[in-house]
Tab-separated table of C-alpha atoms and ligand atoms in Angstrom:
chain	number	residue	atom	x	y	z
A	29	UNK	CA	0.000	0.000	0.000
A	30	UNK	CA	1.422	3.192	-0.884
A	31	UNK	CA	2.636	5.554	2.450
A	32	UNK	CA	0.684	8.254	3.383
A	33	UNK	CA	2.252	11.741	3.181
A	34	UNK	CA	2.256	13.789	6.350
A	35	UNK	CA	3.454	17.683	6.621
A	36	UNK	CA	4.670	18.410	9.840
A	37	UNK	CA	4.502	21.756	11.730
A	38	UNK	CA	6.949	23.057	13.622
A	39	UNK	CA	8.157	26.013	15.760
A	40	UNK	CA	11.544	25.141	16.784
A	41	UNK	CA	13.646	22.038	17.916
A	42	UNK	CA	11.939	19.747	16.007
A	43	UNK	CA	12.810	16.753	18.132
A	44	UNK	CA	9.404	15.139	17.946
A	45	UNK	CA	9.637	15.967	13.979
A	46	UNK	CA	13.143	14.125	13.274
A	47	UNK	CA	11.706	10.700	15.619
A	48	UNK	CA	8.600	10.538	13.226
A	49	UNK	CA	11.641	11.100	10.387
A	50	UNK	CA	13.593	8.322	12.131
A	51	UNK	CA	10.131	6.409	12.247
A	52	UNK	CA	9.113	6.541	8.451
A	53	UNK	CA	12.883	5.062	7.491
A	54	UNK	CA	11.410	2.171	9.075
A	55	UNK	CA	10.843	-0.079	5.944
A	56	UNK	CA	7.207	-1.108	7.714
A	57	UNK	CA	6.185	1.955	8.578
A	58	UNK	CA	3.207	3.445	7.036
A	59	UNK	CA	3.613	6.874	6.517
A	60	UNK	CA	6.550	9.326	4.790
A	61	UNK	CA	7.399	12.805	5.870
A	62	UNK	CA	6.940	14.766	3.005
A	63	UNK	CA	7.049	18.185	4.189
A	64	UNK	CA	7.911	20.245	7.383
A	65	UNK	CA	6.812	23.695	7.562
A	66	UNK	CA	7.465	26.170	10.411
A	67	UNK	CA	5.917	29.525	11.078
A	68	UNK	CA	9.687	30.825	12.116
A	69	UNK	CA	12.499	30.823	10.154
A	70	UNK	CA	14.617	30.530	12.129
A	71	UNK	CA	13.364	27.348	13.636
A	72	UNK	CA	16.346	24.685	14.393
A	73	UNK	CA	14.374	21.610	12.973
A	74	UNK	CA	14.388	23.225	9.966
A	75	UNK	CA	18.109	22.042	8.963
A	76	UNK	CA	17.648	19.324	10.420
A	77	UNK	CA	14.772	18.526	7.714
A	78	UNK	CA	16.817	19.780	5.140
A	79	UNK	CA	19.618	17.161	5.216
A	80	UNK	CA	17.532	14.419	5.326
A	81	UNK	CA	16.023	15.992	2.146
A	82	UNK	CA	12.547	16.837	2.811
A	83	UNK	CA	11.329	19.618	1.553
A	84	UNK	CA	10.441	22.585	3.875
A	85	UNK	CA	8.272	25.906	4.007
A	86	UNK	CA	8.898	28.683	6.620
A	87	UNK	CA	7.733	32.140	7.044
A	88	UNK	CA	6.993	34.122	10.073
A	89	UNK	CA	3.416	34.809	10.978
A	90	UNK	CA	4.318	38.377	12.393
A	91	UNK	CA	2.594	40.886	10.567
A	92	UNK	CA	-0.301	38.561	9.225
A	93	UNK	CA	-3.423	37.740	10.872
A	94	UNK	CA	-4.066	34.313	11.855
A	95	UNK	CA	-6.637	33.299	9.342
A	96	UNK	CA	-4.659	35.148	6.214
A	97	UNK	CA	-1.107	32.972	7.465
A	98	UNK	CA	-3.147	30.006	7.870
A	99	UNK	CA	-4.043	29.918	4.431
A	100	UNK	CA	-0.975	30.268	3.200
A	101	UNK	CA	0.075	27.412	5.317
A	102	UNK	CA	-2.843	25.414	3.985
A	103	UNK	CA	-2.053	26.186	0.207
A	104	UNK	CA	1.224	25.230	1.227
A	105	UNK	CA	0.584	22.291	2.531
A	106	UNK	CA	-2.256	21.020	0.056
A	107	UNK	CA	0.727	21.944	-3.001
A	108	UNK	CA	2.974	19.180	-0.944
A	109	UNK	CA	0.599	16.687	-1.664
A	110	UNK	CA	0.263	16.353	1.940
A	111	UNK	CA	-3.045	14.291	2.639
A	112	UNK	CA	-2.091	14.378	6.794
A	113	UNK	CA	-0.933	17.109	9.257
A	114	UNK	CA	0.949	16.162	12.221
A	115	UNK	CA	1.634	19.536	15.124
A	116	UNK	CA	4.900	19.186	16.659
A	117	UNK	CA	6.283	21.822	18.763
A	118	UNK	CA	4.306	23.825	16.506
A	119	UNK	CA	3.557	26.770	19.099
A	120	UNK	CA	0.794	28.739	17.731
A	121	UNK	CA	-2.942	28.432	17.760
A	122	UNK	CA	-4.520	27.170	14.781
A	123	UNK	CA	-7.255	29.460	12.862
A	124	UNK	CA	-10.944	27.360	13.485
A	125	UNK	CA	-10.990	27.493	9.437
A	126	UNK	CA	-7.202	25.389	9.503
A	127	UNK	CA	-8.410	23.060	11.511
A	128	UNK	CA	-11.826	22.259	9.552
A	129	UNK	CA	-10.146	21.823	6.850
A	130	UNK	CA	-8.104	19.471	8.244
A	131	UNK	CA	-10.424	17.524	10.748
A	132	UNK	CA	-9.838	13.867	11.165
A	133	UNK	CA	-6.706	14.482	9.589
A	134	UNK	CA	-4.513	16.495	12.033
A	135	UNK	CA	-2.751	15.050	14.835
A	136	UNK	CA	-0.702	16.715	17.956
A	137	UNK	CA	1.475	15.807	20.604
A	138	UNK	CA	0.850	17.126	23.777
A	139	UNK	CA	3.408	16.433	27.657
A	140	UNK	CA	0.876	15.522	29.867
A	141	UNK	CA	-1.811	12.753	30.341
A	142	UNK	CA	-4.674	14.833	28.792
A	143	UNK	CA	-6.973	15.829	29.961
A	144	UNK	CA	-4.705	16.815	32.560
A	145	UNK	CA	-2.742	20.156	31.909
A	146	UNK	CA	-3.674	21.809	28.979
A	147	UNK	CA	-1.697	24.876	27.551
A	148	UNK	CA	1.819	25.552	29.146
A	149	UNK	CA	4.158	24.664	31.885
A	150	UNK	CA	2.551	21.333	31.997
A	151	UNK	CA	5.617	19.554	34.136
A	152	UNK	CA	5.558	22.583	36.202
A	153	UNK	CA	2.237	22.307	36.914
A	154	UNK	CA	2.515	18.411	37.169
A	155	UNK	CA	5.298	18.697	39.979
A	156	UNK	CA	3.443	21.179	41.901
A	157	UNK	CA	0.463	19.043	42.060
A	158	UNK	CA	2.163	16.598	43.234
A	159	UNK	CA	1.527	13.861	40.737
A	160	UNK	CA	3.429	10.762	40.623
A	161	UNK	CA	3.300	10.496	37.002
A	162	UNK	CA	3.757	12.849	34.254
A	163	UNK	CA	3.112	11.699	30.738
A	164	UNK	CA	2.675	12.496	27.010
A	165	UNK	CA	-0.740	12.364	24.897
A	166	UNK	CA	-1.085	12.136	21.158
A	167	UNK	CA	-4.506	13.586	20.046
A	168	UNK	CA	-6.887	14.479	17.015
A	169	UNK	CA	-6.877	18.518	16.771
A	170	UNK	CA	-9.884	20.030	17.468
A	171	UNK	CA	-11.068	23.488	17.494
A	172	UNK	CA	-10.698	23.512	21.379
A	173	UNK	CA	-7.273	23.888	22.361
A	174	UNK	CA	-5.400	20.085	23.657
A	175	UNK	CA	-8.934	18.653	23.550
A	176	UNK	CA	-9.391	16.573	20.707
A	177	UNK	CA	-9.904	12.642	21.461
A	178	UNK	CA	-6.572	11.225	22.264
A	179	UNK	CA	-4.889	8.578	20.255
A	180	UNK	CA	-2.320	7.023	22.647
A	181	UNK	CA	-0.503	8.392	25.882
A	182	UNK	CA	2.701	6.961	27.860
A	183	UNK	CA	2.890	7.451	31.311
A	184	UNK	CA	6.333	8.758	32.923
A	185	UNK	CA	7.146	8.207	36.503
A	186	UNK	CA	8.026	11.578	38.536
A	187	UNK	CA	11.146	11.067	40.421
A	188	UNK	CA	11.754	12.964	44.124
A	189	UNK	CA	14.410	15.344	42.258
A	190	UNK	CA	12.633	16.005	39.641
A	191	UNK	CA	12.405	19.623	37.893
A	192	UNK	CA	10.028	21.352	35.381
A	193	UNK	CA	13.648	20.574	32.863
A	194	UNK	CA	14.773	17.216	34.400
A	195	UNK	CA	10.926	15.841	33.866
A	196	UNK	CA	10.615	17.243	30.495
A	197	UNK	CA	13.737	15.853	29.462
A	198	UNK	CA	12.490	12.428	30.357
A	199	UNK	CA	9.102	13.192	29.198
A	200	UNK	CA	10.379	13.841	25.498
A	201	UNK	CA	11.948	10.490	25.135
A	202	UNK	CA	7.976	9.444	25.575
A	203	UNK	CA	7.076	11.768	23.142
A	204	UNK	CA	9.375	10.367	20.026
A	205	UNK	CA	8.124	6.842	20.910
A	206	UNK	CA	4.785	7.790	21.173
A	207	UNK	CA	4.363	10.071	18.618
A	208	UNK	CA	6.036	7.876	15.903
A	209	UNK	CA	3.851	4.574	16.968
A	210	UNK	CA	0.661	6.589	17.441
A	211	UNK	CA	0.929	8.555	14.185
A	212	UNK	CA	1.382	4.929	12.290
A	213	UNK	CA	-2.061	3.667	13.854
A	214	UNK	CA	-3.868	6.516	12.898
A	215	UNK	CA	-3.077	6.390	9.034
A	216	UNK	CA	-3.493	2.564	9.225
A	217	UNK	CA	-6.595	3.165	10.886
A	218	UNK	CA	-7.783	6.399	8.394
A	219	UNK	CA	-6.525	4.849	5.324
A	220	UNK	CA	-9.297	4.394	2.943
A	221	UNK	CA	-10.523	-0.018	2.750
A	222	UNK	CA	-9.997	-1.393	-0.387
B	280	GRF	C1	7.380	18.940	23.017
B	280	GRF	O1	7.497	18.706	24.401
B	280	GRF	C2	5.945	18.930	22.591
B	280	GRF	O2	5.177	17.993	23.257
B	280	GRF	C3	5.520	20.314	22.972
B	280	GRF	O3	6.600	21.142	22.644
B	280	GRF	C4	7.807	20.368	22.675
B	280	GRF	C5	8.407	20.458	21.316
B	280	GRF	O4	9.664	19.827	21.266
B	280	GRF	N1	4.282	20.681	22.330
B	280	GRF	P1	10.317	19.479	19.860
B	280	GRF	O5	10.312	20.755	19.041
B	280	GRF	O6	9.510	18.393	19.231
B	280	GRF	O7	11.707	19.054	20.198
């Protein structure tokens, strides 16, 4: 069966973007990174995506309003042949109209056991809770923001030392494994029956 071809979004490090990379070389995985757009230039995962050889699209939303850069990003995106979007690290709220377009066929990845700690500081806010376990989510996008049904979600232990850096450190190693794994169910599972 032919792979399906995601566009990824990113904002900066692009860690969770080069494991799903990592993830498509596998020769059984179902999906190939096509494109990786960011909506900052200057964005490190960028180069990264450029020496594996995918093809990338960045420009800075300053200046724009959200609807008018989200199209851009759609047209973008739609001209990669892109038929799945998958948000990582991608730090900016989508435009309601961006994420019709896309719905069903947008994914995110989010550090925390949703529905647990939506938004920001999520370990911070895990710690001083007092949780014993942090965690990572992978969900559909949704209009509402970290609420769409999630797809998978890995559990991380909280250790007595632990700090907002130390847990998200730990938390991200999660995040490649789960992101890559969940991302391959949910085109398996979206993939039109023959
Ligand atoms: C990750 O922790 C992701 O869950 C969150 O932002 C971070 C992005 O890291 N939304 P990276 O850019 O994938 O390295």
């Amino acid at each position: 069966m032919a792979k399906a071809r995601i566009a990824v979004l990113i904002s900066g490090r692009g860690s969770n973007m080069a494991a799903l990379v990592y993830a498509a070389k596998q020769p059984d995985c179902p999906y190939e990174i096509i494109l990786v757009a960011a909506n900052d230039p200057e964005a490190a995962g960028l180069q990264f995506a450029t020496a594996e050889g995918i093809a990338t699209f960045a420009h800075s939303h300053k200046g724009m309003k959200r609807a008018e850069f989200d199209a851009l990003l759609d047209a973008e995106i739609r001209r990669s042949g892109a038929e799945f979007v998958a948000l990582a690290g991608y730090m900016r709220l989508l435009s309601p109209e961006f994420v019709g377009k896309w719905e069903g066929r947008m994914v995110n990845i989010h550090p925390s056991l949703l529905p647990k700690y939506k938004g920001l500081d999520t370990h911070a806010r895990a710690l001083a809770a007092g949780d014993r376990f942090a965690g990572c989510s992978v969900h559909v996008v949704t209009a509402e923001l970290d609420d769409g049904p999630v797809l998978a979600q890995t559990e991380v232990a909280i250790m007595p030392d632990d700090t907002p850096d130390s847990l998200a450190a730990r938390v991200l190693i999660a995040e490649h494994q789960t992101y890559s794994r969940a991302l391959a169910d949910f085109v398996r599972a979206s993939a039109p029956k023959a």
